[in-house]
Amino acid sequence: MGMKHYPAEFKADAVALYRSRPGATIKSVAADLGANTETLRNWIRAADGRRPGVHSAPPAAVQAGGGDVQAELAAARKRIRELEEERDILREAARYFGDGDALVNRCQFVDDHHRRHGVERLCDILGLSRSSFYYWRHTAAARTARQNVEARLAARIHKVHQDSDGTYGAPRITAELRDEGGPAVNHKHVARIMRSLGLEGVRLRRRHRTTVADQAEPKAPDLIGRDFTAAAVNTKYVGDITYLPVSGTKPLYLATVIDLASRRLAGWAIADHMRTELVIDALAAAERTRGSLAGAVMHTDHGSQYTSRAFAEICRSTGVHQSMSAVGSSADNAVAESFNAAFKRETLKGRKGWSNEREARLDAFRWLTRYNTRRRHSHLGQRSPIAYENDFQAAATTMAQAA
């Protein structure tokens, strides 16, 4: 929308602009100026000494080409050229303002075009102080260096995220970067870059109930009491069962045995049933991993598999002390519950299930082995379970030698 009141200089420039463009219509020139067509027409008539609505020839003085008139015309033409140049500059500058920081874009435009138009003129047209422009140009090298560092960090973050199968969030990626070495980085910086890249870790899914208690079987006492810590490896374990949904067929079930000291998955088993053999196989796998489980505590929920006589007999034969949580309390077996949740969200990644049994087994095998060897655990200072056990063993050896 045009102005309500136009200064005399603007009107004179508008008339001069129209007269300098023989092929232009009043309507097209008015559109360029943002003025009403009839308003411009009246300005032209007034400049010609005619009343609005009256058509007559230009004044005799103009026809005669008097000196004063010629000077005014020359000045008007110069002003027109300046206006046209300013218009062209603004049109070109508009391409720089599609996104990003407006000040940076203006500085960049001046830097790209100052040889043609001059810094002073461009800054005046764009409403930019010359001191701001010169400061921006003076700090260009340092700014470029920071941008390069940021780009390299973004590439490293993207790679770590890919290597984790898209499961790691900012804390684990930060730990991975710190272990790799390089410039110091904090998790907030990593989180900001991840947002700019559209990256995020996986999220929790709804839990499926797998615990079915057998009220007829005897229950073991709770030897853990929600104390999910252990002073040494191979002393306290937790176990649980979780289901693996498979499209078009019955689900698979995963039984686990987790060391509370290192959070290592010492044993696990997968089957298409939840019979007692499943948890027995998982415990047998843990015994193979450790060599012996004698004296260790095995804490579970009240599922019928764990309260069965067959499982109790296996525990006695391996020297394991059974421990059970309260009925219906997931908090009493929180470590196992947390493990199952992490497994589901990082393998399914929002899907409802696997397309077939083979895919489910392969995904589970890959994640479960990586869990021990590579996946960083917040409880372990962002180390993997095996890395933690190695550090623990090294520290114990050092203390023994010192003694």
PDB file of N, CA, C and O in Angstrom, residues 268-333:
ATOM      1  N   TRP A 268      21.705 -65.876  28.040  1.00  0.00           N
ATOM      2  CA  TRP A 268      20.393 -65.609  27.468  1.00  0.00           C
ATOM      3  C   TRP A 268      19.966 -66.766  26.577  1.00  0.00           C
ATOM      4  O   TRP A 268      20.791 -67.574  26.134  1.00  0.00           O
ATOM      5  N   ALA A 269      18.646 -66.861  26.355  1.00  0.00           N
ATOM      6  CA  ALA A 269      18.095 -67.915  25.508  1.00  0.00           C
ATOM      7  C   ALA A 269      16.822 -67.390  24.847  1.00  0.00           C
ATOM      8  O   ALA A 269      16.091 -66.586  25.440  1.00  0.00           O
ATOM      9  N   ILE A 270      16.568 -67.851  23.622  1.00  0.00           N
ATOM     10  CA  ILE A 270      15.365 -67.462  22.862  1.00  0.00           C
ATOM     11  C   ILE A 270      14.626 -68.727  22.453  1.00  0.00           C
ATOM     12  O   ILE A 270      15.234 -69.709  22.015  1.00  0.00           O
ATOM     13  N   ALA A 271      13.299 -68.706  22.599  1.00  0.00           N
ATOM     14  CA  ALA A 271      12.479 -69.845  22.181  1.00  0.00           C
ATOM     15  C   ALA A 271      11.092 -69.334  21.800  1.00  0.00           C
ATOM     16  O   ALA A 271      10.747 -68.172  22.054  1.00  0.00           O
ATOM     17  N   ASP A 272      10.299 -70.214  21.184  1.00  0.00           N
ATOM     18  CA  ASP A 272       8.941 -69.831  20.813  1.00  0.00           C
ATOM     19  C   ASP A 272       7.945 -70.244  21.886  1.00  0.00           C
ATOM     20  O   ASP A 272       6.747 -70.438  21.613  1.00  0.00           O
ATOM     21  N   HIS A 273       8.420 -70.408  23.128  1.00  0.00           N
ATOM     22  CA  HIS A 273       7.562 -70.774  24.254  1.00  0.00           C
ATOM     23  C   HIS A 273       8.107 -70.122  25.521  1.00  0.00           C
ATOM     24  O   HIS A 273       9.221 -69.574  25.530  1.00  0.00           O
ATOM     25  N   MET A 274       7.301 -70.212  26.589  1.00  0.00           N
ATOM     26  CA  MET A 274       7.730 -69.689  27.892  1.00  0.00           C
ATOM     27  C   MET A 274       7.816 -70.805  28.925  1.00  0.00           C
ATOM     28  O   MET A 274       7.624 -70.579  30.118  1.00  0.00           O
ATOM     29  N   ARG A 275       8.130 -71.992  28.486  1.00  0.00           N
ATOM     30  CA  ARG A 275       8.252 -73.098  29.433  1.00  0.00           C
ATOM     31  C   ARG A 275       9.523 -72.953  30.261  1.00  0.00           C
ATOM     32  O   ARG A 275      10.419 -72.177  29.933  1.00  0.00           O
ATOM     33  N   THR A 276       9.633 -73.753  31.294  1.00  0.00           N
ATOM     34  CA  THR A 276      10.752 -73.644  32.225  1.00  0.00           C
ATOM     35  C   THR A 276      12.092 -73.867  31.544  1.00  0.00           C
ATOM     36  O   THR A 276      13.118 -73.300  31.944  1.00  0.00           O
ATOM     37  N   GLU A 277      12.105 -74.668  30.468  1.00  0.00           N
ATOM     38  CA  GLU A 277      13.372 -74.921  29.764  1.00  0.00           C
ATOM     39  C   GLU A 277      14.033 -73.617  29.297  1.00  0.00           C
ATOM     40  O   GLU A 277      15.265 -73.528  29.193  1.00  0.00           O
ATOM     41  N   LEU A 278      13.211 -72.612  28.995  1.00  0.00           N
ATOM     42  CA  LEU A 278      13.751 -71.342  28.507  1.00  0.00           C
ATOM     43  C   LEU A 278      14.663 -70.691  29.541  1.00  0.00           C
ATOM     44  O   LEU A 278      15.788 -70.278  29.232  1.00  0.00           O
ATOM     45  N   VAL A 279      14.199 -70.572  30.780  1.00  0.00           N
ATOM     46  CA  VAL A 279      15.005 -69.901  31.806  1.00  0.00           C
ATOM     47  C   VAL A 279      16.158 -70.796  32.260  1.00  0.00           C
ATOM     48  O   VAL A 279      17.217 -70.307  32.675  1.00  0.00           O
ATOM     49  N   ILE A 280      15.964 -72.114  32.193  1.00  0.00           N
ATOM     50  CA  ILE A 280      17.064 -73.031  32.525  1.00  0.00           C
ATOM     51  C   ILE A 280      18.191 -72.877  31.509  1.00  0.00           C
ATOM     52  O   ILE A 280      19.383 -72.854  31.873  1.00  0.00           O
ATOM     53  N   ASP A 281      17.841 -72.772  30.221  1.00  0.00           N
ATOM     54  CA  ASP A 281      18.856 -72.581  29.175  1.00  0.00           C
ATOM     55  C   ASP A 281      19.625 -71.275  29.381  1.00  0.00           C
ATOM     56  O   ASP A 281      20.841 -71.218  29.172  1.00  0.00           O
ATOM     57  N   ALA A 282      18.921 -70.218  29.786  1.00  0.00           N
ATOM     58  CA  ALA A 282      19.589 -68.931  30.018  1.00  0.00           C
ATOM     59  C   ALA A 282      20.573 -69.038  31.178  1.00  0.00           C
ATOM     60  O   ALA A 282      21.700 -68.510  31.126  1.00  0.00           O
ATOM     61  N   LEU A 283      20.165 -69.732  32.257  1.00  0.00           N
ATOM     62  CA  LEU A 283      21.049 -69.884  33.410  1.00  0.00           C
ATOM     63  C   LEU A 283      22.262 -70.750  33.041  1.00  0.00           C
ATOM     64  O   LEU A 283      23.394 -70.474  33.474  1.00  0.00           O
ATOM     65  N   ALA A 284      22.033 -71.772  32.231  1.00  0.00           N
ATOM     66  CA  ALA A 284      23.144 -72.629  31.802  1.00  0.00           C
ATOM     67  C   ALA A 284      24.140 -71.833  30.957  1.00  0.00           C
ATOM     68  O   ALA A 284      25.357 -72.024  31.063  1.00  0.00           O
ATOM     69  N   ALA A 285      23.622 -70.917  30.124  1.00  0.00           N
ATOM     70  CA  ALA A 285      24.511 -70.076  29.318  1.00  0.00           C
ATOM     71  C   ALA A 285      25.347 -69.168  30.211  1.00  0.00           C
ATOM     72  O   ALA A 285      26.539 -68.931  29.950  1.00  0.00           O
ATOM     73  N   ALA A 286      24.753 -68.636  31.285  1.00  0.00           N
ATOM     74  CA  ALA A 286      25.492 -67.788  32.227  1.00  0.00           C
ATOM     75  C   ALA A 286      26.588 -68.588  32.922  1.00  0.00           C
ATOM     76  O   ALA A 286      27.702 -68.093  33.145  1.00  0.00           O
ATOM     77  N   GLU A 287      26.290 -69.841  33.255  1.00  0.00           N
ATOM     78  CA  GLU A 287      27.302 -70.676  33.909  1.00  0.00           C
ATOM     79  C   GLU A 287      28.479 -70.927  32.959  1.00  0.00           C
ATOM     80  O   GLU A 287      29.644 -70.923  33.383  1.00  0.00           O
ATOM     81  N   ARG A 288      28.202 -71.120  31.671  1.00  0.00           N
ATOM     82  CA  ARG A 288      29.284 -71.308  30.704  1.00  0.00           C
ATOM     83  C   ARG A 288      30.133 -70.056  30.588  1.00  0.00           C
ATOM     84  O   ARG A 288      31.362 -70.123  30.450  1.00  0.00           O
ATOM     85  N   THR A 289      29.485 -68.899  30.647  1.00  0.00           N
ATOM     86  CA  THR A 289      30.219 -67.628  30.544  1.00  0.00           C
ATOM     87  C   THR A 289      31.159 -67.443  31.736  1.00  0.00           C
ATOM     88  O   THR A 289      32.326 -67.068  31.578  1.00  0.00           O
ATOM     89  N   ARG A 290      30.650 -67.719  32.942  1.00  0.00           N
ATOM     90  CA  ARG A 290      31.413 -67.458  34.161  1.00  0.00           C
ATOM     91  C   ARG A 290      32.291 -68.632  34.585  1.00  0.00           C
ATOM     92  O   ARG A 290      33.219 -68.458  35.374  1.00  0.00           O
ATOM     93  N   GLY A 291      32.012 -69.802  34.085  1.00  0.00           N
ATOM     94  CA  GLY A 291      32.750 -70.979  34.541  1.00  0.00           C
ATOM     95  C   GLY A 291      32.090 -71.622  35.738  1.00  0.00           C
ATOM     96  O   GLY A 291      31.979 -72.841  35.837  1.00  0.00           O
ATOM     97  N   SER A 292      31.623 -70.807  36.664  1.00  0.00           N
ATOM     98  CA  SER A 292      30.906 -71.281  37.852  1.00  0.00           C
ATOM     99  C   SER A 292      30.039 -70.150  38.391  1.00  0.00           C
ATOM    100  O   SER A 292      30.426 -68.982  38.337  1.00  0.00           O
ATOM    101  N   LEU A 293      28.865 -70.522  38.894  1.00  0.00           N
ATOM    102  CA  LEU A 293      27.968 -69.550  39.534  1.00  0.00           C
ATOM    103  C   LEU A 293      27.824 -69.840  41.022  1.00  0.00           C
ATOM    104  O   LEU A 293      26.942 -69.259  41.675  1.00  0.00           O
ATOM    105  N   ALA A 294      28.650 -70.676  41.557  1.00  0.00           N
ATOM    106  CA  ALA A 294      28.539 -71.086  42.957  1.00  0.00           C
ATOM    107  C   ALA A 294      28.601 -69.883  43.893  1.00  0.00           C
ATOM    108  O   ALA A 294      29.516 -69.063  43.813  1.00  0.00           O
ATOM    109  N   GLY A 295      27.605 -69.795  44.783  1.00  0.00           N
ATOM    110  CA  GLY A 295      27.553 -68.715  45.759  1.00  0.00           C
ATOM    111  C   GLY A 295      26.863 -67.460  45.281  1.00  0.00           C
ATOM    112  O   GLY A 295      26.601 -66.542  46.072  1.00  0.00           O
ATOM    113  N   ALA A 296      26.528 -67.376  43.995  1.00  0.00           N
ATOM    114  CA  ALA A 296      25.873 -66.180  43.455  1.00  0.00           C
ATOM    115  C   ALA A 296      24.384 -66.189  43.764  1.00  0.00           C
ATOM    116  O   ALA A 296      23.767 -67.249  43.954  1.00  0.00           O
ATOM    117  N   VAL A 297      23.787 -64.998  43.808  1.00  0.00           N
ATOM    118  CA  VAL A 297      22.350 -64.834  44.015  1.00  0.00           C
ATOM    119  C   VAL A 297      21.682 -64.636  42.655  1.00  0.00           C
ATOM    120  O   VAL A 297      22.171 -63.865  41.828  1.00  0.00           O
ATOM    121  N   MET A 298      20.571 -65.331  42.430  1.00  0.00           N
ATOM    122  CA  MET A 298      19.794 -65.174  41.202  1.00  0.00           C
ATOM    123  C   MET A 298      18.420 -64.639  41.575  1.00  0.00           C
ATOM    124  O   MET A 298      17.601 -65.341  42.172  1.00  0.00           O
ATOM    125  N   HIS A 299      18.162 -63.368  41.242  1.00  0.00           N
ATOM    126  CA  HIS A 299      16.930 -62.682  41.631  1.00  0.00           C
ATOM    127  C   HIS A 299      15.982 -62.606  40.443  1.00  0.00           C
ATOM    128  O   HIS A 299      16.377 -62.167  39.352  1.00  0.00           O
ATOM    129  N   THR A 300      14.736 -63.009  40.631  1.00  0.00           N
ATOM    130  CA  THR A 300      13.735 -63.010  39.558  1.00  0.00           C
ATOM    131  C   THR A 300      12.386 -62.556  40.103  1.00  0.00           C
ATOM    132  O   THR A 300      12.243 -62.289  41.299  1.00  0.00           O
ATOM    133  N   ASP A 301      11.393 -62.516  39.207  1.00  0.00           N
ATOM    134  CA  ASP A 301      10.020 -62.260  39.651  1.00  0.00           C
ATOM    135  C   ASP A 301       9.365 -63.603  40.024  1.00  0.00           C
ATOM    136  O   ASP A 301      10.032 -64.628  40.108  1.00  0.00           O
ATOM    137  N   HIS A 302       8.043 -63.574  40.209  1.00  0.00           N
ATOM    138  CA  HIS A 302       7.322 -64.774  40.636  1.00  0.00           C
ATOM    139  C   HIS A 302       6.718 -65.526  39.462  1.00  0.00           C
ATOM    140  O   HIS A 302       5.735 -66.249  39.627  1.00  0.00           O
ATOM    141  N   GLY A 303       7.307 -65.372  38.258  1.00  0.00           N
ATOM    142  CA  GLY A 303       6.787 -66.128  37.125  1.00  0.00           C
ATOM    143  C   GLY A 303       6.858 -67.624  37.384  1.00  0.00           C
ATOM    144  O   GLY A 303       7.754 -68.110  38.086  1.00  0.00           O
ATOM    145  N   SER A 304       5.918 -68.349  36.787  1.00  0.00           N
ATOM    146  CA  SER A 304       5.840 -69.787  37.045  1.00  0.00           C
ATOM    147  C   SER A 304       7.107 -70.520  36.626  1.00  0.00           C
ATOM    148  O   SER A 304       7.438 -71.572  37.193  1.00  0.00           O
ATOM    149  N   GLN A 305       7.843 -69.988  35.655  1.00  0.00           N
ATOM    150  CA  GLN A 305       9.086 -70.634  35.234  1.00  0.00           C
ATOM    151  C   GLN A 305      10.119 -70.611  36.355  1.00  0.00           C
ATOM    152  O   GLN A 305      10.880 -71.571  36.548  1.00  0.00           O
ATOM    153  N   TYR A 306      10.175 -69.492  37.084  1.00  0.00           N
ATOM    154  CA  TYR A 306      11.187 -69.331  38.139  1.00  0.00           C
ATOM    155  C   TYR A 306      10.773 -70.004  39.453  1.00  0.00           C
ATOM    156  O   TYR A 306      11.632 -70.337  40.278  1.00  0.00           O
ATOM    157  N   THR A 307       9.468 -70.152  39.652  1.00  0.00           N
ATOM    158  CA  THR A 307       9.011 -70.810  40.889  1.00  0.00           C
ATOM    159  C   THR A 307       8.891 -72.318  40.719  1.00  0.00           C
ATOM    160  O   THR A 307       8.562 -73.033  41.679  1.00  0.00           O
ATOM    161  N   SER A 308       9.185 -72.817  39.525  1.00  0.00           N
ATOM    162  CA  SER A 308       9.060 -74.252  39.259  1.00  0.00           C
ATOM    163  C   SER A 308      10.124 -75.048  40.023  1.00  0.00           C
ATOM    164  O   SER A 308      11.204 -74.545  40.350  1.00  0.00           O
ATOM    165  N   ARG A 309       9.820 -76.310  40.257  1.00  0.00           N
ATOM    166  CA  ARG A 309      10.764 -77.195  40.949  1.00  0.00           C
ATOM    167  C   ARG A 309      11.995 -77.465  40.072  1.00  0.00           C
ATOM    168  O   ARG A 309      13.104 -77.608  40.592  1.00  0.00           O
ATOM    169  N   ALA A 310      11.776 -77.524  38.760  1.00  0.00           N
ATOM    170  CA  ALA A 310      12.896 -77.803  37.853  1.00  0.00           C
ATOM    171  C   ALA A 310      13.935 -76.689  37.922  1.00  0.00           C
ATOM    172  O   ALA A 310      15.148 -76.959  37.963  1.00  0.00           O
ATOM    173  N   PHE A 311      13.473 -75.434  37.949  1.00  0.00           N
ATOM    174  CA  PHE A 311      14.424 -74.323  38.017  1.00  0.00           C
ATOM    175  C   PHE A 311      15.116 -74.286  39.377  1.00  0.00           C
ATOM    176  O   PHE A 311      16.327 -74.025  39.474  1.00  0.00           O
ATOM    177  N   ALA A 312      14.350 -74.580  40.427  1.00  0.00           N
ATOM    178  CA  ALA A 312      14.947 -74.606  41.773  1.00  0.00           C
ATOM    179  C   ALA A 312      16.028 -75.672  41.865  1.00  0.00           C
ATOM    180  O   ALA A 312      17.084 -75.470  42.487  1.00  0.00           O
ATOM    181  N   GLU A 313      15.802 -76.804  41.227  1.00  0.00           N
ATOM    182  CA  GLU A 313      16.787 -77.875  41.255  1.00  0.00           C
ATOM    183  C   GLU A 313      18.065 -77.477  40.516  1.00  0.00           C
ATOM    184  O   GLU A 313      19.187 -77.760  40.974  1.00  0.00           O
ATOM    185  N   ILE A 314      17.924 -76.799  39.364  1.00  0.00           N
ATOM    186  CA  ILE A 314      19.093 -76.328  38.619  1.00  0.00           C
ATOM    187  C   ILE A 314      19.885 -75.331  39.450  1.00  0.00           C
ATOM    188  O   ILE A 314      21.127 -75.350  39.474  1.00  0.00           O
ATOM    189  N   CYS A 315      19.177 -74.431  40.145  1.00  0.00           N
ATOM    190  CA  CYS A 315      19.865 -73.450  40.994  1.00  0.00           C
ATOM    191  C   CYS A 315      20.653 -74.155  42.093  1.00  0.00           C
ATOM    192  O   CYS A 315      21.812 -73.792  42.385  1.00  0.00           O
ATOM    193  N   ARG A 316      20.067 -75.165  42.707  1.00  0.00           N
ATOM    194  CA  ARG A 316      20.769 -75.890  43.778  1.00  0.00           C
ATOM    195  C   ARG A 316      21.998 -76.619  43.226  1.00  0.00           C
ATOM    196  O   ARG A 316      23.070 -76.604  43.832  1.00  0.00           O
ATOM    197  N   SER A 317      21.846 -77.205  42.033  1.00  0.00           N
ATOM    198  CA  SER A 317      22.959 -77.980  41.470  1.00  0.00           C
ATOM    199  C   SER A 317      24.124 -77.090  41.040  1.00  0.00           C
ATOM    200  O   SER A 317      25.270 -77.526  41.024  1.00  0.00           O
ATOM    201  N   THR A 318      23.851 -75.855  40.712  1.00  0.00           N
ATOM    202  CA  THR A 318      24.916 -74.925  40.297  1.00  0.00           C
ATOM    203  C   THR A 318      25.409 -74.065  41.454  1.00  0.00           C
ATOM    204  O   THR A 318      26.315 -73.246  41.278  1.00  0.00           O
ATOM    205  N   GLY A 319      24.804 -74.223  42.634  1.00  0.00           N
ATOM    206  CA  GLY A 319      25.228 -73.442  43.798  1.00  0.00           C
ATOM    207  C   GLY A 319      24.672 -72.038  43.823  1.00  0.00           C
ATOM    208  O   GLY A 319      25.207 -71.159  44.514  1.00  0.00           O
ATOM    209  N   VAL A 320      23.577 -71.803  43.103  1.00  0.00           N
ATOM    210  CA  VAL A 320      22.963 -70.465  43.043  1.00  0.00           C
ATOM    211  C   VAL A 320      21.897 -70.338  44.116  1.00  0.00           C
ATOM    212  O   VAL A 320      21.089 -71.258  44.331  1.00  0.00           O
ATOM    213  N   HIS A 321      21.867 -69.180  44.789  1.00  0.00           N
ATOM    214  CA  HIS A 321      20.837 -68.883  45.793  1.00  0.00           C
ATOM    215  C   HIS A 321      19.683 -68.144  45.115  1.00  0.00           C
ATOM    216  O   HIS A 321      19.874 -67.047  44.587  1.00  0.00           O
ATOM    217  N   GLN A 322      18.502 -68.722  45.155  1.00  0.00           N
ATOM    218  CA  GLN A 322      17.347 -68.078  44.536  1.00  0.00           C
ATOM    219  C   GLN A 322      16.838 -66.915  45.389  1.00  0.00           C
ATOM    220  O   GLN A 322      16.835 -66.985  46.627  1.00  0.00           O
ATOM    221  N   SER A 323      16.394 -65.864  44.690  1.00  0.00           N
ATOM    222  CA  SER A 323      15.798 -64.686  45.337  1.00  0.00           C
ATOM    223  C   SER A 323      14.632 -64.238  44.472  1.00  0.00           C
ATOM    224  O   SER A 323      14.718 -64.286  43.240  1.00  0.00           O
ATOM    225  N   MET A 324      13.533 -63.801  45.102  1.00  0.00           N
ATOM    226  CA  MET A 324      12.350 -63.393  44.332  1.00  0.00           C
ATOM    227  C   MET A 324      11.801 -62.072  44.842  1.00  0.00           C
ATOM    228  O   MET A 324      11.812 -61.789  46.043  1.00  0.00           O
ATOM    229  N   SER A 325      11.298 -61.280  43.901  1.00  0.00           N
ATOM    230  CA  SER A 325      10.707 -59.983  44.237  1.00  0.00           C
ATOM    231  C   SER A 325       9.287 -60.181  44.736  1.00  0.00           C
ATOM    232  O   SER A 325       8.734 -61.283  44.691  1.00  0.00           O
ATOM    233  N   ALA A 326       8.684 -59.085  45.185  1.00  0.00           N
ATOM    234  CA  ALA A 326       7.294 -59.126  45.616  1.00  0.00           C
ATOM    235  C   ALA A 326       6.394 -59.356  44.409  1.00  0.00           C
ATOM    236  O   ALA A 326       6.727 -58.986  43.281  1.00  0.00           O
ATOM    237  N   VAL A 327       5.240 -59.952  44.643  1.00  0.00           N
ATOM    238  CA  VAL A 327       4.306 -60.236  43.558  1.00  0.00           C
ATOM    239  C   VAL A 327       3.763 -58.937  42.979  1.00  0.00           C
ATOM    240  O   VAL A 327       3.304 -58.053  43.711  1.00  0.00           O
ATOM    241  N   GLY A 328       3.847 -58.806  41.648  1.00  0.00           N
ATOM    242  CA  GLY A 328       3.260 -57.652  40.961  1.00  0.00           C
ATOM    243  C   GLY A 328       4.037 -56.369  41.073  1.00  0.00           C
ATOM    244  O   GLY A 328       3.535 -55.304  40.729  1.00  0.00           O
ATOM    245  N   SER A 329       5.275 -56.412  41.576  1.00  0.00           N
ATOM    246  CA  SER A 329       6.059 -55.176  41.730  1.00  0.00           C
ATOM    247  C   SER A 329       7.228 -55.188  40.752  1.00  0.00           C
ATOM    248  O   SER A 329       8.227 -55.873  40.975  1.00  0.00           O
ATOM    249  N   SER A 330       7.130 -54.404  39.681  1.00  0.00           N
ATOM    250  CA  SER A 330       8.211 -54.340  38.689  1.00  0.00           C
ATOM    251  C   SER A 330       9.437 -53.642  39.252  1.00  0.00           C
ATOM    252  O   SER A 330      10.562 -53.894  38.822  1.00  0.00           O
ATOM    253  N   ALA A 331       9.242 -52.784  40.265  1.00  0.00           N
ATOM    254  CA  ALA A 331      10.367 -52.062  40.856  1.00  0.00           C
ATOM    255  C   ALA A 331      11.322 -53.007  41.564  1.00  0.00           C
ATOM    256  O   ALA A 331      12.514 -52.705  41.723  1.00  0.00           O
ATOM    257  N   ASP A 332      10.833 -54.172  42.004  1.00  0.00           N
ATOM    258  CA  ASP A 332      11.683 -55.133  42.702  1.00  0.00           C
ATOM    259  C   ASP A 332      12.592 -55.898  41.748  1.00  0.00           C
ATOM    260  O   ASP A 332      13.431 -56.674  42.192  1.00  0.00           O
ATOM    261  N   ASN A 333      12.394 -55.709  40.442  1.00  0.00           N
ATOM    262  CA  ASN A 333      13.297 -56.308  39.448  1.00  0.00           C
ATOM    263  C   ASN A 333      13.587 -55.266  38.369  1.00  0.00           C
ATOM    264  O   ASN A 333      13.545 -55.545  37.171  1.00  0.00           O
TER     265      ASN A 333
END
